[in-house]
mmCIF file of C-alpha atoms in Angstrom:
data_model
loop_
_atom_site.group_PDB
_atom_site.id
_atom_site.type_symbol
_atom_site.label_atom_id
_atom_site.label_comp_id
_atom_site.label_asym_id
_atom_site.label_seq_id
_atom_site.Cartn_x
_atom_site.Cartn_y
_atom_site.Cartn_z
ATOM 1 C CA UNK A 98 124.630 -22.957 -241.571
ATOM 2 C CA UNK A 99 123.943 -26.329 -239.676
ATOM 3 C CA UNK A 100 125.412 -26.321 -236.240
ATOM 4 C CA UNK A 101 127.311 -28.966 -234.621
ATOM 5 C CA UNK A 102 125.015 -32.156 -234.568
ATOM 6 C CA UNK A 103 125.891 -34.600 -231.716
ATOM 7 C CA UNK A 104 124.057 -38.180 -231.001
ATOM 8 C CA UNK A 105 123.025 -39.522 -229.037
ATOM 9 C CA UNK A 106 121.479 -37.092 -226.546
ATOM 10 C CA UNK A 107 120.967 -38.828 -223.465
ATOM 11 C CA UNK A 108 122.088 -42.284 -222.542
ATOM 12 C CA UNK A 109 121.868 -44.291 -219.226
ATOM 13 C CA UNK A 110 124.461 -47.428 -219.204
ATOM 14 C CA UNK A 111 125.769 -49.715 -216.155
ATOM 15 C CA UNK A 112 129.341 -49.680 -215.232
ATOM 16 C CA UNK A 113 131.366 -51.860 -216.828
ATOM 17 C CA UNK A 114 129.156 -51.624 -220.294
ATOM 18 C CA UNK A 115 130.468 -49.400 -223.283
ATOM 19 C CA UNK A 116 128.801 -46.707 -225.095
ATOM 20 C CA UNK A 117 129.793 -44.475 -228.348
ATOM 21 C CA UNK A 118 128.623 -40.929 -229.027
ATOM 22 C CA UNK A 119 128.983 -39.350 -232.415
ATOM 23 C CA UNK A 120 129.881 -35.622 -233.623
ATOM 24 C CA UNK A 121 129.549 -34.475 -237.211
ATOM 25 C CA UNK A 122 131.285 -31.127 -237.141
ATOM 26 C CA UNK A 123 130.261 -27.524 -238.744
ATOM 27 C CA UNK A 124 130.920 -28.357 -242.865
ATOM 28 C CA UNK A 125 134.515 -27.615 -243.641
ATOM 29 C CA UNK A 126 135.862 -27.412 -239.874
ATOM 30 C CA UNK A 127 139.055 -28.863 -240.106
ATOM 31 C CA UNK A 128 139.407 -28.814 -236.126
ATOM 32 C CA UNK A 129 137.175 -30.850 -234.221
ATOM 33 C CA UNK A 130 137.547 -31.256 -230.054
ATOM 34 C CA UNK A 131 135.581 -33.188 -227.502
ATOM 35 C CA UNK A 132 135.247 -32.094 -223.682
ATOM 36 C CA UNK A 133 134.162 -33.415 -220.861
ATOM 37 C CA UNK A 134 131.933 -31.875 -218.709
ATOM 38 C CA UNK A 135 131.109 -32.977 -215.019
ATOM 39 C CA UNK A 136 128.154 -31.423 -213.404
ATOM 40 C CA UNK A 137 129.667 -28.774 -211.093
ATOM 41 C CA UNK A 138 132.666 -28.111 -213.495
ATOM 42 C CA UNK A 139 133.716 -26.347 -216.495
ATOM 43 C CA UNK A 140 134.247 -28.334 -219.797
ATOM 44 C CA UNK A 141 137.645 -30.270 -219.983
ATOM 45 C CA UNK A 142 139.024 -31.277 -223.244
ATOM 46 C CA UNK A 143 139.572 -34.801 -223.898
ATOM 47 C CA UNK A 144 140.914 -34.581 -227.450
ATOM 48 C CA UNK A 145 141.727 -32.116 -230.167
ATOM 49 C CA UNK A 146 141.636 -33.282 -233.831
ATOM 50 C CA UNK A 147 143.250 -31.432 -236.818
ATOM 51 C CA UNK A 148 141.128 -33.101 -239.746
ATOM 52 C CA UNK A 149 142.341 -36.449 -239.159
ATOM 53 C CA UNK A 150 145.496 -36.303 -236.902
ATOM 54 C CA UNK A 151 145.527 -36.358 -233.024
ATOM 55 C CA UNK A 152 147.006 -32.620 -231.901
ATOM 56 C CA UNK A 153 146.191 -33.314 -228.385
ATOM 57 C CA UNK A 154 145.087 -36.267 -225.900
ATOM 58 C CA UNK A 155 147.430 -35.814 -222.680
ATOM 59 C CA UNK A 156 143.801 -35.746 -220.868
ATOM 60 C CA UNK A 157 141.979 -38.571 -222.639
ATOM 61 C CA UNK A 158 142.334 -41.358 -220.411
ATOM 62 C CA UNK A 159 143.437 -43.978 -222.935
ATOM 63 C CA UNK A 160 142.564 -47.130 -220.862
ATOM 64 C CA UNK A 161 138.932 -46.601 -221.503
ATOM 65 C CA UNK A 162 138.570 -43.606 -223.683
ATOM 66 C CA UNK A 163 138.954 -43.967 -227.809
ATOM 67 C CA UNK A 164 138.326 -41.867 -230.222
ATOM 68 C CA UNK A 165 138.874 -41.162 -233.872
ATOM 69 C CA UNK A 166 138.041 -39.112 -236.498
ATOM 70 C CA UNK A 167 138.397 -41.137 -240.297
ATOM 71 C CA UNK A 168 138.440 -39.376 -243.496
ATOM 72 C CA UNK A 169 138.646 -35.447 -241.287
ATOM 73 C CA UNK A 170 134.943 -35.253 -241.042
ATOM 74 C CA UNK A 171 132.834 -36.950 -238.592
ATOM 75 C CA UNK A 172 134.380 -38.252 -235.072
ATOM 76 C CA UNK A 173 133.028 -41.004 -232.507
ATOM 77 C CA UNK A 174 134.280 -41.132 -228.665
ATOM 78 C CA UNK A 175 134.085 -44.588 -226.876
ATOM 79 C CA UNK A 176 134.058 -45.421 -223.276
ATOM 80 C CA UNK A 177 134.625 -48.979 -222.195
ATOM 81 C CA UNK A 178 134.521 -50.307 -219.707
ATOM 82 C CA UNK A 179 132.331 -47.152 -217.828
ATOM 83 C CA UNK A 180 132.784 -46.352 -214.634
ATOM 84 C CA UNK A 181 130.508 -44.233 -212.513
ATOM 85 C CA UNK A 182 132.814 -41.163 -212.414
ATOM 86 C CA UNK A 183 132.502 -41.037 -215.935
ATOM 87 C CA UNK A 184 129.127 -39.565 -215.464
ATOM 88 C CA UNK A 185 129.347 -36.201 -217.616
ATOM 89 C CA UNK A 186 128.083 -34.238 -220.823
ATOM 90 C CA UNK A 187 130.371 -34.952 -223.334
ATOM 91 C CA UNK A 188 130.942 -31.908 -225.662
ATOM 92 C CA UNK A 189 131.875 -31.703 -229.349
ATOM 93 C CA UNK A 190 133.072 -28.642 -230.849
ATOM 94 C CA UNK A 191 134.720 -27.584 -234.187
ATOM 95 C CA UNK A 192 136.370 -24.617 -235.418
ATOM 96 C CA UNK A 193 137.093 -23.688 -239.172
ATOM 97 C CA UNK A 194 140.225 -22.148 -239.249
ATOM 98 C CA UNK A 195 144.060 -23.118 -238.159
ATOM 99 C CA UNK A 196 145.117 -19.511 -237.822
ATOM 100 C CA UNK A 197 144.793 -17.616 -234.344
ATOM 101 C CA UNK A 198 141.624 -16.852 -233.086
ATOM 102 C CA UNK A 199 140.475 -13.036 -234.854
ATOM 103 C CA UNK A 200 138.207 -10.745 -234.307
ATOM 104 C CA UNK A 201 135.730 -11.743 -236.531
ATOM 105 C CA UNK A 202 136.540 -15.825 -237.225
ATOM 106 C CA UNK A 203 137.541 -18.894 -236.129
ATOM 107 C CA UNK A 204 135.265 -19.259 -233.397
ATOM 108 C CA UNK A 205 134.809 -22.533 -231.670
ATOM 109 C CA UNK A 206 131.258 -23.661 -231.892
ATOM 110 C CA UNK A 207 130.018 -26.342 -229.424
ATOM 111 C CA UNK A 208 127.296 -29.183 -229.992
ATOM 112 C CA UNK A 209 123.991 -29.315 -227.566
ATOM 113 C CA UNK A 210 126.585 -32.598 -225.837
ATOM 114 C CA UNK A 211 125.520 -35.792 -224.694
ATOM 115 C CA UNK A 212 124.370 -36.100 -221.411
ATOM 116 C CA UNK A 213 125.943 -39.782 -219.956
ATOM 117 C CA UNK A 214 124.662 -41.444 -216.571
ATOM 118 C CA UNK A 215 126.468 -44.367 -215.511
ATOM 119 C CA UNK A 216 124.735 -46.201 -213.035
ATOM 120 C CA UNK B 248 150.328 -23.594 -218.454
ATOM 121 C CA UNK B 249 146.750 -21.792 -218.691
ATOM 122 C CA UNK B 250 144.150 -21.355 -215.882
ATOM 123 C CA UNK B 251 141.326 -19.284 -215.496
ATOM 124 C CA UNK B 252 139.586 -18.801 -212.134
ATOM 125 C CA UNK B 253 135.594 -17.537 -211.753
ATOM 126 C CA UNK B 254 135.465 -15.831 -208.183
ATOM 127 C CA UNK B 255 131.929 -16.962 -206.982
ATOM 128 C CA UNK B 256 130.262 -20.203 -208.244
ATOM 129 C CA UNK B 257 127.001 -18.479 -207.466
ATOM 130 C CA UNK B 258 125.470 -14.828 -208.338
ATOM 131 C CA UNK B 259 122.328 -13.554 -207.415
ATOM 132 C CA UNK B 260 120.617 -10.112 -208.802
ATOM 133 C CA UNK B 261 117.392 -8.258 -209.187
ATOM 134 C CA UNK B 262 115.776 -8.080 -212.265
ATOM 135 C CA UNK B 263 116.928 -4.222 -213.750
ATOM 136 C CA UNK B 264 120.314 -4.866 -211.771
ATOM 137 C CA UNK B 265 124.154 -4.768 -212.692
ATOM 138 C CA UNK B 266 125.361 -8.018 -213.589
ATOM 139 C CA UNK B 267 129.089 -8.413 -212.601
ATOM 140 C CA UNK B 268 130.579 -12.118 -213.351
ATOM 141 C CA UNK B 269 134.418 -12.514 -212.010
ATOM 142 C CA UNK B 270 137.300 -13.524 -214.185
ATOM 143 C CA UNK B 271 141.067 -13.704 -213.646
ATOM 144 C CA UNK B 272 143.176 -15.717 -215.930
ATOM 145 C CA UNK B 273 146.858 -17.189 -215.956
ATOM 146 C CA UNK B 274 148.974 -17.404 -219.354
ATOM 147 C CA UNK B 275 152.464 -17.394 -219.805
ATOM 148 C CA UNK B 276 152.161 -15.358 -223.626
ATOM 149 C CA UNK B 277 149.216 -13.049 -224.370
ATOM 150 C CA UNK B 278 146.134 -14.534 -224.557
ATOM 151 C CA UNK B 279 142.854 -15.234 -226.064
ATOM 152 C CA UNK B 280 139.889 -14.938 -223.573
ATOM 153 C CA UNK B 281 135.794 -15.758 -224.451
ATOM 154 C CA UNK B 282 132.784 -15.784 -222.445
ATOM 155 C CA UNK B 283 130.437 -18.574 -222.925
ATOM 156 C CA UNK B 284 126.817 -18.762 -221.541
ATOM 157 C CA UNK B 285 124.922 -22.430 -221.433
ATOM 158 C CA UNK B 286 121.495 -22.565 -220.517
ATOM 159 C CA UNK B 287 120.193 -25.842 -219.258
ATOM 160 C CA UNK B 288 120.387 -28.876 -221.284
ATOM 161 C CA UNK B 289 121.919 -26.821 -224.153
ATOM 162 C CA UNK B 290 125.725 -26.721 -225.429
ATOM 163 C CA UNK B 291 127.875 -23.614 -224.823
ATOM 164 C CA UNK B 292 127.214 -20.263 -226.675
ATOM 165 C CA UNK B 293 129.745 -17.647 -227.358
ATOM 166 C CA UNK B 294 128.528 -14.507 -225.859
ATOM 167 C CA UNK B 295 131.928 -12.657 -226.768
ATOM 168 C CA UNK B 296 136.191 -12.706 -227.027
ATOM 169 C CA UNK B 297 139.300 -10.639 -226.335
ATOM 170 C CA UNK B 298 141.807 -11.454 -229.177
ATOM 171 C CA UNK B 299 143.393 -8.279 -229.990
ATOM 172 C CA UNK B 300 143.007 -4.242 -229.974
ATOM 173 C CA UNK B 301 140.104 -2.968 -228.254
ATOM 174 C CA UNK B 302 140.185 -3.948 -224.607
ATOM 175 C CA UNK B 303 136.387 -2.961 -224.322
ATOM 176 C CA UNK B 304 134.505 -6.171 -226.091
ATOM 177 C CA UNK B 305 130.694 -6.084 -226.286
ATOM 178 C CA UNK B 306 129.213 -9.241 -226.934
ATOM 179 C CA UNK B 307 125.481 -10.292 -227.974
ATOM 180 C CA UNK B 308 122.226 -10.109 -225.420
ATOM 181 C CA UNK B 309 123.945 -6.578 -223.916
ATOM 182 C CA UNK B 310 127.031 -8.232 -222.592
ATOM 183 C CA UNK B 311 130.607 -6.977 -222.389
ATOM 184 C CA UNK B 312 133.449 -7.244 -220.690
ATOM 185 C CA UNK B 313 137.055 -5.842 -220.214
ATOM 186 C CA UNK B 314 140.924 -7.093 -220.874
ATOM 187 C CA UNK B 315 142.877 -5.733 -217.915
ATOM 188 C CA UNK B 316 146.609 -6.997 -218.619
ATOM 189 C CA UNK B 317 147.812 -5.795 -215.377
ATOM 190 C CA UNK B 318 145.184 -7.229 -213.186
ATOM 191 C CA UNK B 319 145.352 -10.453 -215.512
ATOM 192 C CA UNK B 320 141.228 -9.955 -215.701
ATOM 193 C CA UNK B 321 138.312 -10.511 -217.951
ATOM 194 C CA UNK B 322 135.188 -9.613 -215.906
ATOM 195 C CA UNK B 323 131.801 -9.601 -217.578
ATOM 196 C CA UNK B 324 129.189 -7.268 -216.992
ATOM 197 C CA UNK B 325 126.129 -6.324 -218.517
ATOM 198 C CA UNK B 326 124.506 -2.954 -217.298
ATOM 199 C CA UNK B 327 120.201 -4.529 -215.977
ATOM 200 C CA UNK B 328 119.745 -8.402 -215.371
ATOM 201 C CA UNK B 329 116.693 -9.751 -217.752
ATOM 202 C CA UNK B 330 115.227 -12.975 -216.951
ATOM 203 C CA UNK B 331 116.456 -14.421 -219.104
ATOM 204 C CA UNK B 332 119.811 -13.782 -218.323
ATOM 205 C CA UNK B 333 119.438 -17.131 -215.663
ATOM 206 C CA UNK B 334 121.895 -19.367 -216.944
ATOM 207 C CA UNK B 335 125.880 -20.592 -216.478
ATOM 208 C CA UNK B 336 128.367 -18.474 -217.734
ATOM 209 C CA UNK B 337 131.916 -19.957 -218.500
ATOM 210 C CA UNK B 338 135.341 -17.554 -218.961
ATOM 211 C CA UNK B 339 138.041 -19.548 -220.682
ATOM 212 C CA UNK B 340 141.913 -18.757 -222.451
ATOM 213 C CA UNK B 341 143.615 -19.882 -225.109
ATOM 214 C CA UNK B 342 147.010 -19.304 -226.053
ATOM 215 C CA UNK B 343 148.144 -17.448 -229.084
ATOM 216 C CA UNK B 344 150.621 -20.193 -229.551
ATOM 217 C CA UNK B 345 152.402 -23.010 -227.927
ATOM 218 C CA UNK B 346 151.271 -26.127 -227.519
ATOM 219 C CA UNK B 347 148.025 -24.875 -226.140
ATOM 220 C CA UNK B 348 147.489 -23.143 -229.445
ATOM 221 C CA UNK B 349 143.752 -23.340 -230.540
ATOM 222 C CA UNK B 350 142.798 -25.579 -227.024
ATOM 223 C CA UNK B 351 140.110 -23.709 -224.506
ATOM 224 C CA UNK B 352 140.707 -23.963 -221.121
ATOM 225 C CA UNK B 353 137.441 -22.854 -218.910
ATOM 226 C CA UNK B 354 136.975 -21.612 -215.242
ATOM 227 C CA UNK B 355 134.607 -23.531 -213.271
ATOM 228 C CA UNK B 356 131.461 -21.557 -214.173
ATOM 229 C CA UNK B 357 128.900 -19.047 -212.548
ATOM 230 C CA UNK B 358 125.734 -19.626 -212.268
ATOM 231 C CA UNK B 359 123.722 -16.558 -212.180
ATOM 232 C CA UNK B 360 120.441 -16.620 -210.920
ATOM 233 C CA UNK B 361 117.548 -13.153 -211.980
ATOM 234 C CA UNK B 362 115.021 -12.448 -209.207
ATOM 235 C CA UNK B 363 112.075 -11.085 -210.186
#
């Protein structure tokens, strides 16, 4: 089973410029979140999708973060303008079920993340 | 609302040693709790979870760790350090409902460091 694919990588942008990363989720998740992780911290999530629909954003900040998710599958997240503290790996996960979290299923798997340096 | 706090943002053991990783968490219902390792330049892996039952969870690579309701706790321990045990570890919650239903919240991480 293919993992969660995330692109691109590594990026190095100025402030002020934009930049998109991309997630195409585990087949079939219906749930797909990003996080944000500074170096130093634990992941924070940004946004949690439920195929298409937002469930939660109250941490995206929404005057330079978008993101969407068309047609339930794959999702982009886009920064502009950047600023410097926006420096983080950016995280994309997806989980296949809706129900609670078992003993055996509906895990949340994370991408590798890309790594963002705004300089 | 959910927190989880990792007491020590640094370990350091022998090789052939206990490894003991703190974790206290705050939830207003039960909870959900995972471990999740991330070696460098790599995403997070799921080393194991508390959901229900069994308070006892063992995990992959030798891991486990233990639900203590009463001391609101999820340490995890695994019984002699490898190598290539060096990496971050990450406890986080989730809520069995709510609004936080399905959402991870994470502590700040510990990175452990092996000595030869």
């Amino acid at each position: 089973e293919a993992g969660v694919a995330q692109s691109p990588r590594y990026k190095i942008i100025e402030k002020r410029q934009s930049v998109a990363f991309w997630c195409n989720p585990i087949s079939g998740h219906a749930t797909l979140y990003w996080y944000q992780q500074i170096l130093g911290q634990g992941p924070k999530l940004l946004i949690q999708f439920q195929n298409n629909g937002v469930v939660d954003d109250s941490q995206l900040p929404k005057d330079r973060f978008s993101a969407e998710r068309l047609k339930g599958v794959d999702s982009t997240l886009k920064i502009q303008p950047a600023k410097l503290e926006d420096s983080a790996v950016y995280l994309c996960a997806s989980r296949g079920g809706t129900k609670p979290f078992t003993s055996s299923g509906n895990t949340i798997y994370f991408g590798e993340g890309s790594w963002l340096t705004v300089v | 609302a959910q927190s989880v706090t990792q007491l020590g943002s640094h370990v350091s053991v022998s090789e052939g040693a206990l490894v003991l990783l703190r974790c206290n968490y705050s939830s207003s219902v039960p909870p959900y709790l995972f471990w999740y390792v991330q070696y460098p330049n790599q995403g997070l892996q799921l080393l194991l979870k508390y959901t229900t039952g069994a308070t006892l969870v063992k995990g992959i690579n030798g891991f486990e760790a233990e639900f203590k309701k009463s001391e609101t706790s999820f340490h995890l321990t695994k019984p002699s350090a490898h190598m290539s045990d060096a990496a971050e570890y990450f406890c986080a919650v989730a809520n069995a409902g709510g609004t936080s239903y399905g959402k991870l919240t994470f502590g700040q991480g510990t990175i452990l460091t092996v000595h030869p």
